mmCIF file of N, CA and C in Angstrom:
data_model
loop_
_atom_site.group_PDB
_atom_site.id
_atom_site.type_symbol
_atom_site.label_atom_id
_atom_site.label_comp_id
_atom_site.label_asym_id
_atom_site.label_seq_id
_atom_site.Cartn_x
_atom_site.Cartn_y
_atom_site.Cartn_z
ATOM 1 N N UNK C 245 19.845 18.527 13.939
ATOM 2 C CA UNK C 245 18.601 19.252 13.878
ATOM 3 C C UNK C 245 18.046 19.419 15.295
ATOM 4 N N UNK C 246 17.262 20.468 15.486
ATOM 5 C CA UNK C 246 16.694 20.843 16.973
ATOM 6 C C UNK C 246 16.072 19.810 17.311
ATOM 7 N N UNK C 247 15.874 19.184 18.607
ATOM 8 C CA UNK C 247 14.400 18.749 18.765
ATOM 9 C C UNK C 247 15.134 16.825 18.340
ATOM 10 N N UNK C 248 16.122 16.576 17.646
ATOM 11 C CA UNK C 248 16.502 15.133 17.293
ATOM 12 C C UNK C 248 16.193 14.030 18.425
ATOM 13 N N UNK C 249 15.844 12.830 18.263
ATOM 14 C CA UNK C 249 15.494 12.072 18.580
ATOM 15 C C UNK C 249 15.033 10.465 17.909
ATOM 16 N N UNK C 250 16.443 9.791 17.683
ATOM 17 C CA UNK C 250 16.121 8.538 17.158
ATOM 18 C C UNK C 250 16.375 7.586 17.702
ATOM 19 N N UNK C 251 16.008 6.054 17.045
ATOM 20 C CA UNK C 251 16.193 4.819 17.700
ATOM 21 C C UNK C 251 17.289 4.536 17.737
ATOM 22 N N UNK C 252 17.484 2.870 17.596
ATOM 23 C CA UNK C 252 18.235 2.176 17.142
ATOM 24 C C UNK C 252 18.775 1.992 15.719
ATOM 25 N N UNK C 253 19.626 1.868 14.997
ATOM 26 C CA UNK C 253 19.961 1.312 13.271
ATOM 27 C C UNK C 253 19.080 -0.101 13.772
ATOM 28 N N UNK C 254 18.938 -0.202 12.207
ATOM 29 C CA UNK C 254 18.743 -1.980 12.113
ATOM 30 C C UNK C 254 19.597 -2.001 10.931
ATOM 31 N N UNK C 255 19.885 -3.724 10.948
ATOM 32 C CA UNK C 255 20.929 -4.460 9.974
ATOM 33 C C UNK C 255 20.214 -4.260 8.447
ATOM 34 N N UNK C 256 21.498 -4.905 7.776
ATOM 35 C CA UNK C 256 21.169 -4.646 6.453
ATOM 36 C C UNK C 256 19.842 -6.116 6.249
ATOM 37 N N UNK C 257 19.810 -6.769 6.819
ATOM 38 C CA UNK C 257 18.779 -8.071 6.834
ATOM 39 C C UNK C 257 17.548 -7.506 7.410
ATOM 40 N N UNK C 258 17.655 -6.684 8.404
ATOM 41 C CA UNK C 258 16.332 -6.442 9.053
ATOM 42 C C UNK C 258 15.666 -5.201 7.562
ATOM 43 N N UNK C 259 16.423 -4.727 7.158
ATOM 44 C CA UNK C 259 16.029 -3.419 6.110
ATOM 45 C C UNK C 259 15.293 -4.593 4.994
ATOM 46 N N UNK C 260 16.171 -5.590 4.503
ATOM 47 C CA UNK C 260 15.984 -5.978 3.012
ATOM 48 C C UNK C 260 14.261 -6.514 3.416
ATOM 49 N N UNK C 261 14.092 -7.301 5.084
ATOM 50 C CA UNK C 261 13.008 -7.902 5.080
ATOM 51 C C UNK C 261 11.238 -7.322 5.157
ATOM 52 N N UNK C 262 12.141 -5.877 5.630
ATOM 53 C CA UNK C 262 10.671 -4.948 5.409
ATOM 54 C C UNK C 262 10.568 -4.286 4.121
ATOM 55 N N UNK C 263 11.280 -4.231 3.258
ATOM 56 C CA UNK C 263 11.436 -3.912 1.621
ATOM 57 C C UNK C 263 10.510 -5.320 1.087
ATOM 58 N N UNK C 264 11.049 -6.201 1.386
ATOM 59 C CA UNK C 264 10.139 -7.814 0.880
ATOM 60 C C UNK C 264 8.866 -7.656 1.180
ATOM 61 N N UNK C 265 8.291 -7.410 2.601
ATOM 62 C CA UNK C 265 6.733 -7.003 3.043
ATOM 63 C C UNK C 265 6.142 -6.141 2.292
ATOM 64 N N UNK C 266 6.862 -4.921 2.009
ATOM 65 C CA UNK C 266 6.546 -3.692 1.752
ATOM 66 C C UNK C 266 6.293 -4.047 -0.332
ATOM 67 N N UNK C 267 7.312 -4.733 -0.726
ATOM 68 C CA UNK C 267 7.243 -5.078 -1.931
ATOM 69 C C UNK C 267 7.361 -3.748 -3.079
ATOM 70 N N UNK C 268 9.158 -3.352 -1.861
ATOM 71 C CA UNK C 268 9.424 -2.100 -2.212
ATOM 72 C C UNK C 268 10.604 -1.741 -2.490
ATOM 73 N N UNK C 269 11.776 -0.848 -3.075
ATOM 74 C CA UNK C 269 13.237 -1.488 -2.713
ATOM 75 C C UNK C 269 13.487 0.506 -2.294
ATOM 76 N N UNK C 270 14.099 0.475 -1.106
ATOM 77 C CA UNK C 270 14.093 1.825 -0.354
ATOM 78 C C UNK C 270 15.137 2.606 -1.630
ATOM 79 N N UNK C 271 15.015 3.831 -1.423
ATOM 80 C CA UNK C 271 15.904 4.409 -1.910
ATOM 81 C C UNK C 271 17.600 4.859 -0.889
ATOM 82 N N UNK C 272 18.503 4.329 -1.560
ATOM 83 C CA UNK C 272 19.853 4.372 -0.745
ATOM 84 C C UNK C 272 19.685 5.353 0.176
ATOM 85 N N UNK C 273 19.337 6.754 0.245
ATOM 86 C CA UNK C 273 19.514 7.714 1.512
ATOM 87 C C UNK C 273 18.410 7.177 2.601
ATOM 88 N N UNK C 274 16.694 6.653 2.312
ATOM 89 C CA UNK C 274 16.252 6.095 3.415
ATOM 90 C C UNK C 274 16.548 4.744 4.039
ATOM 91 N N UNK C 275 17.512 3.983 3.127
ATOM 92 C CA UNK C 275 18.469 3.278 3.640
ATOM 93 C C UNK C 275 19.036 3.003 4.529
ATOM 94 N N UNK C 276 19.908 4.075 4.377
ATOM 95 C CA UNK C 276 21.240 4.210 5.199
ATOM 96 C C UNK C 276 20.845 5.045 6.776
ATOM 97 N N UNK C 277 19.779 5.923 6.726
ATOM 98 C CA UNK C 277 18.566 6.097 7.594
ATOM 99 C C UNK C 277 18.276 5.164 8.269
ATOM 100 N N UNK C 278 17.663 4.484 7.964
ATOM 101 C CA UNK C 278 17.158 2.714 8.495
ATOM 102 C C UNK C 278 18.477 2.375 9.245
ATOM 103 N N UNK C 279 19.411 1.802 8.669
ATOM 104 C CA UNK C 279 20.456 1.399 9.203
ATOM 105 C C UNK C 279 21.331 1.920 10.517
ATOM 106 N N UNK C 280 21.175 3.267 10.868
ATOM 107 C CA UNK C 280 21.891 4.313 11.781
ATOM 108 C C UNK C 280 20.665 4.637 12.655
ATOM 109 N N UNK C 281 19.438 4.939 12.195
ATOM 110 C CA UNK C 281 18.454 5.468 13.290
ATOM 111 C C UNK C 281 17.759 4.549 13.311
ATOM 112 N N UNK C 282 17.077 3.824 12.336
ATOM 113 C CA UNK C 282 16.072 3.084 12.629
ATOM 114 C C UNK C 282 15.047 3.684 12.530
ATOM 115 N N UNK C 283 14.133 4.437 12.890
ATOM 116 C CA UNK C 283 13.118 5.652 13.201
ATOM 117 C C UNK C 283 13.716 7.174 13.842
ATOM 118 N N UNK C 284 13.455 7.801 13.695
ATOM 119 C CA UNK C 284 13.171 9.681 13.956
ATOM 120 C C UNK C 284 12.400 10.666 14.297
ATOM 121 N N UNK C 285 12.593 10.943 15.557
ATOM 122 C CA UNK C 285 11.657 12.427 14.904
ATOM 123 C C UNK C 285 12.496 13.792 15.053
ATOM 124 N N UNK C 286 12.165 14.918 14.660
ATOM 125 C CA UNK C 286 13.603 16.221 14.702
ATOM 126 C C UNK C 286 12.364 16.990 14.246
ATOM 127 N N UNK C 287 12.779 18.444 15.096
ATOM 128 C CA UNK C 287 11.974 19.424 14.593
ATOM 129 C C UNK C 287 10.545 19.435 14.131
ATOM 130 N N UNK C 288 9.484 18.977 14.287
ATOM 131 C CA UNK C 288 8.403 19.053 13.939
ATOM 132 C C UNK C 288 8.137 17.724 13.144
ATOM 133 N N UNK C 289 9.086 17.121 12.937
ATOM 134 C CA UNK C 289 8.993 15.882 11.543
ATOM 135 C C UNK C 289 9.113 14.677 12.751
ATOM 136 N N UNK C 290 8.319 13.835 12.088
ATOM 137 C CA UNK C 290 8.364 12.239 12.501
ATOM 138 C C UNK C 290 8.417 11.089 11.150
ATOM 139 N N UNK C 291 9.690 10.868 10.876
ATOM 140 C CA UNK C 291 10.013 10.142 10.220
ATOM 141 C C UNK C 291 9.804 8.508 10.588
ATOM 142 N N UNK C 292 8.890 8.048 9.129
ATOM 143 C CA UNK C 292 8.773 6.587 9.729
ATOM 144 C C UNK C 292 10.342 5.705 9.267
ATOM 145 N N UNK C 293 9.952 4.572 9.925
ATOM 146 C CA UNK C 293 11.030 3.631 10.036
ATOM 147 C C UNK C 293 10.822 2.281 10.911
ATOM 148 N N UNK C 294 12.098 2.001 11.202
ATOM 149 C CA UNK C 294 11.785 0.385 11.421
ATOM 150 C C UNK C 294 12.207 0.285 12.993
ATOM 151 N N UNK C 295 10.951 0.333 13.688
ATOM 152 C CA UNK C 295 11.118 0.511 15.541
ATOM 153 C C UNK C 295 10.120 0.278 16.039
ATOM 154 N N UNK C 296 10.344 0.736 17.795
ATOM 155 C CA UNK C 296 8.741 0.032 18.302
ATOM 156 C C UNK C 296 7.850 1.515 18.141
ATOM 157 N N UNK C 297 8.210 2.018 17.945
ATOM 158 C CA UNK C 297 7.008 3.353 17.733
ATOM 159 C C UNK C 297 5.790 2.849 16.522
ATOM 160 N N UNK C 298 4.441 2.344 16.869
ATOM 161 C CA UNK C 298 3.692 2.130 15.641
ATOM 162 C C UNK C 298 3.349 2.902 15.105
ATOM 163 N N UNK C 299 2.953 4.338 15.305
ATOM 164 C CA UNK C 299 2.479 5.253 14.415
ATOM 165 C C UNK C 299 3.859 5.416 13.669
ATOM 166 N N UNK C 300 5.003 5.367 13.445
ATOM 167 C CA UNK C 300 6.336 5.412 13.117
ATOM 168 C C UNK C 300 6.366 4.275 12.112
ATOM 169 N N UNK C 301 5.947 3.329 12.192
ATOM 170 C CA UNK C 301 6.369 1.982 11.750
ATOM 171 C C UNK C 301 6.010 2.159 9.587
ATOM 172 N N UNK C 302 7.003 2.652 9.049
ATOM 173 C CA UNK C 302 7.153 2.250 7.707
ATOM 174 C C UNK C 302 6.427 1.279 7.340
ATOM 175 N N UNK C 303 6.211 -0.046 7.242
ATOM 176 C CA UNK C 303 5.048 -0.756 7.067
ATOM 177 C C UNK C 303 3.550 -0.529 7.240
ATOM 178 N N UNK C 304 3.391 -0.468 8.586
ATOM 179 C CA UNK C 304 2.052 -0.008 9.117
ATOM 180 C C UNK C 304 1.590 1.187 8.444
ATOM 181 N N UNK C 305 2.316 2.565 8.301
ATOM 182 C CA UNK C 305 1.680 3.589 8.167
ATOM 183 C C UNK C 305 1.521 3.789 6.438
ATOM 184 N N UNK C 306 2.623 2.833 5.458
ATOM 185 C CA UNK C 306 2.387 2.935 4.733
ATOM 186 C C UNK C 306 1.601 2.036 3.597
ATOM 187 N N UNK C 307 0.548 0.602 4.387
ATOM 188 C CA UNK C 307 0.103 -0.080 4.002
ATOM 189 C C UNK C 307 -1.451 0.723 4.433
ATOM 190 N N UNK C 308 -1.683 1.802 5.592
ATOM 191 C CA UNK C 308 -2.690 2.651 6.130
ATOM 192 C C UNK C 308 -2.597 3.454 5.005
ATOM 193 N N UNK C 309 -1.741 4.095 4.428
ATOM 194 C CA UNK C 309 -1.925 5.066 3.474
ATOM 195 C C UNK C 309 -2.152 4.618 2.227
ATOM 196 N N UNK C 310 -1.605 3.480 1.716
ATOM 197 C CA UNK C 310 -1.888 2.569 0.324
ATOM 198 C C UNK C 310 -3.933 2.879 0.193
ATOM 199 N N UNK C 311 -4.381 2.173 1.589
ATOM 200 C CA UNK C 311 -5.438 2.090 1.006
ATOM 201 C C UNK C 311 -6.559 3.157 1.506
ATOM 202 N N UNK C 312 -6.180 4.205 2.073
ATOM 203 C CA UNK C 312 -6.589 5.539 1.642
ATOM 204 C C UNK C 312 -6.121 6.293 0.489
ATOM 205 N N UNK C 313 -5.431 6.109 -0.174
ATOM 206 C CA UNK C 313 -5.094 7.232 -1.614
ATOM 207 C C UNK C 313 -4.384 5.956 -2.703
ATOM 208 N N UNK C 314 -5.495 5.966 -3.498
ATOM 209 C CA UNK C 314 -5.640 4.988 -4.741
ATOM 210 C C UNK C 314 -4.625 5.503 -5.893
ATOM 211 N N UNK C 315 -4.383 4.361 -6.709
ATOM 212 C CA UNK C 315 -3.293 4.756 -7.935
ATOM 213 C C UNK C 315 -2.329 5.457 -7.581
ATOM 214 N N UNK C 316 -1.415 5.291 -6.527
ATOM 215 C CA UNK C 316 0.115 5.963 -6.422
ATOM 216 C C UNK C 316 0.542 4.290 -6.799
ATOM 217 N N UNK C 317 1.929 4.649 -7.534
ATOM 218 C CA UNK C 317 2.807 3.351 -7.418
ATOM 219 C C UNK C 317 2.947 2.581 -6.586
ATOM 220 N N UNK C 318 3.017 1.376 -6.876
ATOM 221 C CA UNK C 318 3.424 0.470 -5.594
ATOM 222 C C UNK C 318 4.845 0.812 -5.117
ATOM 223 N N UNK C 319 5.459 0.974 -5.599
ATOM 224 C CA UNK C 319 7.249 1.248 -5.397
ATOM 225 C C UNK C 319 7.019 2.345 -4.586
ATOM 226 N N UNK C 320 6.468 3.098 -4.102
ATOM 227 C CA UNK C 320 6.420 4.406 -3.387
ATOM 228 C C UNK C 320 6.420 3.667 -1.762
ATOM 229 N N UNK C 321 6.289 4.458 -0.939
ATOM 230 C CA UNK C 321 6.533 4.121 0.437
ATOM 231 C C UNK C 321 6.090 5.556 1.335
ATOM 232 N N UNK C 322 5.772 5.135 2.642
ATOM 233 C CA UNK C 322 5.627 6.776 3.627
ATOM 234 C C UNK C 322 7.149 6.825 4.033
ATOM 235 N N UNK C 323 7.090 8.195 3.925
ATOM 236 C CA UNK C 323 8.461 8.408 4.619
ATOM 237 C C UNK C 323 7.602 9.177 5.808
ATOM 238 N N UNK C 324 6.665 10.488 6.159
ATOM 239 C CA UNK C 324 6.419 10.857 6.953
ATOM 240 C C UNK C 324 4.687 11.095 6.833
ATOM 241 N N UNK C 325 3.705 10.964 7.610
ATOM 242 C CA UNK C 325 2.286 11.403 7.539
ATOM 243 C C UNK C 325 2.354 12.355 8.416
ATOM 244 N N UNK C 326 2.256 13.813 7.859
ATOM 245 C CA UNK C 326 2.609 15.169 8.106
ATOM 246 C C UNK C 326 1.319 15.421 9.156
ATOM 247 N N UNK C 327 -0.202 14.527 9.006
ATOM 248 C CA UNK C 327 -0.653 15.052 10.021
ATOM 249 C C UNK C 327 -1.660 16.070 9.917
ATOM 250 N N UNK C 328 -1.515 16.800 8.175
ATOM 251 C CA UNK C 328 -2.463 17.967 8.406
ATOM 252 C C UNK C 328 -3.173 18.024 6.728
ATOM 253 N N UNK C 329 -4.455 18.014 6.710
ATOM 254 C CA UNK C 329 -5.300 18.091 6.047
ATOM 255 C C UNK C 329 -4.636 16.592 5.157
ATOM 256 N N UNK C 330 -4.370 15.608 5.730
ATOM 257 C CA UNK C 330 -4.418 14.727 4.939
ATOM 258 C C UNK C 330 -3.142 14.001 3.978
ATOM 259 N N UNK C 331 -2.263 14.998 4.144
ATOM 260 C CA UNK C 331 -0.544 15.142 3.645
ATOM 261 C C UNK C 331 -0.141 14.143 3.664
ATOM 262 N N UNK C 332 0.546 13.381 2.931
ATOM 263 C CA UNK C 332 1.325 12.290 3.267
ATOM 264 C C UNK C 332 2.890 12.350 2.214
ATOM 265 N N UNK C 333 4.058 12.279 2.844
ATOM 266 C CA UNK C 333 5.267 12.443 1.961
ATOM 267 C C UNK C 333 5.640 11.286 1.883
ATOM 268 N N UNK C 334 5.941 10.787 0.780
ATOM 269 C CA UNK C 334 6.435 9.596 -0.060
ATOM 270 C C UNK C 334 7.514 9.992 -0.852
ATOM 271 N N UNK C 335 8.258 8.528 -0.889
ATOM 272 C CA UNK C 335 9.165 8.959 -1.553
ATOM 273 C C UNK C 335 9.352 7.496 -2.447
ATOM 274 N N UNK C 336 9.879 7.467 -3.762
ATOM 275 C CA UNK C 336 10.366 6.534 -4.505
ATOM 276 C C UNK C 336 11.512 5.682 -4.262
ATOM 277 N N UNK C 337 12.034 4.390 -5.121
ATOM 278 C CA UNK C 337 13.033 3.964 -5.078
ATOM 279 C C UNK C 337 14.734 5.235 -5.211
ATOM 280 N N UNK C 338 14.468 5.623 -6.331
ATOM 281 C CA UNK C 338 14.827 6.489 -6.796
ATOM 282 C C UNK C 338 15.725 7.602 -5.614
ATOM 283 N N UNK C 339 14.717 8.155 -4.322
ATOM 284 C CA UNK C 339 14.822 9.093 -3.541
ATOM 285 C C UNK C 339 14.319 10.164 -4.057
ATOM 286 N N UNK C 340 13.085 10.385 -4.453
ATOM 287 C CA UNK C 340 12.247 11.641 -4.938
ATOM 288 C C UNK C 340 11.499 11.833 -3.997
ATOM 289 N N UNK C 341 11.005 12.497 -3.470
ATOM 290 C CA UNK C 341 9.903 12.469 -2.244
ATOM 291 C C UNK C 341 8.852 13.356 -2.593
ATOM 292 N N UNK C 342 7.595 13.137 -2.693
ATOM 293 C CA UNK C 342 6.346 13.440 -2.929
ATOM 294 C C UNK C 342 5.652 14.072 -2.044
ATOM 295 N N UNK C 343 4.810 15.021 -2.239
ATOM 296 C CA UNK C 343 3.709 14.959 -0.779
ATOM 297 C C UNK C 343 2.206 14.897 -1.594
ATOM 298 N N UNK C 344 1.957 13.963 -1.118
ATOM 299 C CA UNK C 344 -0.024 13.861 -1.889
ATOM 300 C C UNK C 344 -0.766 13.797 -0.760
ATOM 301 N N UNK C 345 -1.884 14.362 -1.538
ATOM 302 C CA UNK C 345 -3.095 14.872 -0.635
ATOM 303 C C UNK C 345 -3.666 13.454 -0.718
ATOM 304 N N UNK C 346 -4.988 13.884 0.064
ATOM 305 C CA UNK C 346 -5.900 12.432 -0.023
ATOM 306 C C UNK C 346 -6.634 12.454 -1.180
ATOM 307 N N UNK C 347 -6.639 13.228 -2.027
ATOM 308 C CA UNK C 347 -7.342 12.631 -3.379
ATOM 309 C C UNK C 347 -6.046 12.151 -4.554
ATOM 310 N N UNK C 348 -5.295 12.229 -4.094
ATOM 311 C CA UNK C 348 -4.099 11.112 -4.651
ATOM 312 C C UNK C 348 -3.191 12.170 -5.694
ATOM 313 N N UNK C 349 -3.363 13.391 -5.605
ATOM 314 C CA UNK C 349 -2.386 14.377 -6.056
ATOM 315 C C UNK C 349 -1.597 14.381 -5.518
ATOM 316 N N UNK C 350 -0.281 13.929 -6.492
ATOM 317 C CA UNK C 350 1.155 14.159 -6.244
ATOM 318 C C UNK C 350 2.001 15.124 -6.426
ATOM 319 N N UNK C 351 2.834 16.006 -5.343
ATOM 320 C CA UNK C 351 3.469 17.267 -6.074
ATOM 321 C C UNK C 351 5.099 16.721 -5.753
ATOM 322 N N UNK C 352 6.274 16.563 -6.446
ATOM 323 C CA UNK C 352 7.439 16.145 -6.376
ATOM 324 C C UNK C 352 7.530 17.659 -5.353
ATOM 325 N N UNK C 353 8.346 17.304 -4.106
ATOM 326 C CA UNK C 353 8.880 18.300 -3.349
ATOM 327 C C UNK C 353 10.845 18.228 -3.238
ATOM 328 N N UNK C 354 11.294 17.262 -3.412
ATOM 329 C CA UNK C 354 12.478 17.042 -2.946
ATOM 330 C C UNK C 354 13.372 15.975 -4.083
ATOM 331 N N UNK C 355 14.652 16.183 -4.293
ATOM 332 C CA UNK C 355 14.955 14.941 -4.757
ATOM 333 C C UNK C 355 15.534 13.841 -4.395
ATOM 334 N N UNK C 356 15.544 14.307 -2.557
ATOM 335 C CA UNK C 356 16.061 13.348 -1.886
ATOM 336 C C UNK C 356 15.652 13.618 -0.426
ATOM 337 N N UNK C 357 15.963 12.584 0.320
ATOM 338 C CA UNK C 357 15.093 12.887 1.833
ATOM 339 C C UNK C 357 15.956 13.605 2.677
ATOM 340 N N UNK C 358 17.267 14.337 2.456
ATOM 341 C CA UNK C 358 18.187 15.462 3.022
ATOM 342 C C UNK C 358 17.449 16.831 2.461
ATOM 343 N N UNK C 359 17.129 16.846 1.117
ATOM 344 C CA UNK C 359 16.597 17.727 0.257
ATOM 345 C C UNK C 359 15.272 18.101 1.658
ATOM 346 N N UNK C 360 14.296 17.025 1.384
ATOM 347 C CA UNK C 360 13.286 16.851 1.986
ATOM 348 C C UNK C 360 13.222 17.834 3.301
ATOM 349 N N UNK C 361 14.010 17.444 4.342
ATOM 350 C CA UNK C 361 14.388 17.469 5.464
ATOM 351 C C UNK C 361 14.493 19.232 5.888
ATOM 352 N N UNK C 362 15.218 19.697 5.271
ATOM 353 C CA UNK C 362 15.584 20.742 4.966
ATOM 354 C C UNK C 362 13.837 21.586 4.630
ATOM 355 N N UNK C 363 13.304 21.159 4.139
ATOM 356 C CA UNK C 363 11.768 22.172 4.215
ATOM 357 C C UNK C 363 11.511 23.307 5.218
#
C-alpha cells in the first residue's frame, strides 16, 4: 500500500498478554498483523497495535474508546480511530470490523481487516 510504514512483529506471548489486559481474544487476521508489524500506518490509515507509538497503542486507544461509547461488547477492540467526527473502527473476535459513531451506532463495514483495508 502507498504511504506503508510499520514496526516491529511481536511474539506470540507478547500478543496473548495484551489480549489478557484487553480481556479480548484478537481475531486471527489482526493477529497475524500483530505478529509481522506490530503497529501501521499506510495510506491515510493508522492502524493500532502493539509498539511505542501511544496514540497507536491497541490497549490505550481502545480502553479511551470503551469509555467514550457505552454498550459495545467487551470482545470488540480499536483497530483504527479514524479521527473524524468521532469514528472509531472495531473489530470482533470473529474479524468483522465495525465503524461506530460516538453515540454507540454500529454499522458492520468489513468482514475482515484486508476487507477493511481495502475501503
Amino acid at each position: 500500500m502507498p504511504g506503508f510504514c510499520a514496526g516491529n512483529g511481536v511474539n506470540e506471548d507478547g500478543v496473548a498478554r495484551v489480549e489478557s489486559e484487553l480481556g479480548v481474544r484478537f481475531a486471527d487476521d489482526y493477529r497475524m498483523y500483530l505478529e509481522r508489524y506490530g503497529m501501521a500506518q499506510m495510506d491515510g490509515k493508522e492502524l493500532t497495535g502493539i509498539g511505542p507509538v501511544r496514540h497507536l497503542d491497541v490497549i490505550d486507544v481502545t480502553r479511551e474508546c470503551r469509555e467514550c461509547v457505552q454498550n459495545l461488547p467487551d470482545a470488540w477492540y480499536v483497530i483504527e480511530d479514524l479521527g473524524i467526527d468521532g469514528m472509531v473502527a472495531w473489530q470482533d473476535g470473529d474479524g468483522s470490523v465495525y465503524l461506530v459513531s460516538p453515540d454507540g451506532k454500529a454499522i458492520k463495514v468489513a468482514d475482515n481487516l484486508s476487507e477493511y483495508l481495502e475501503l
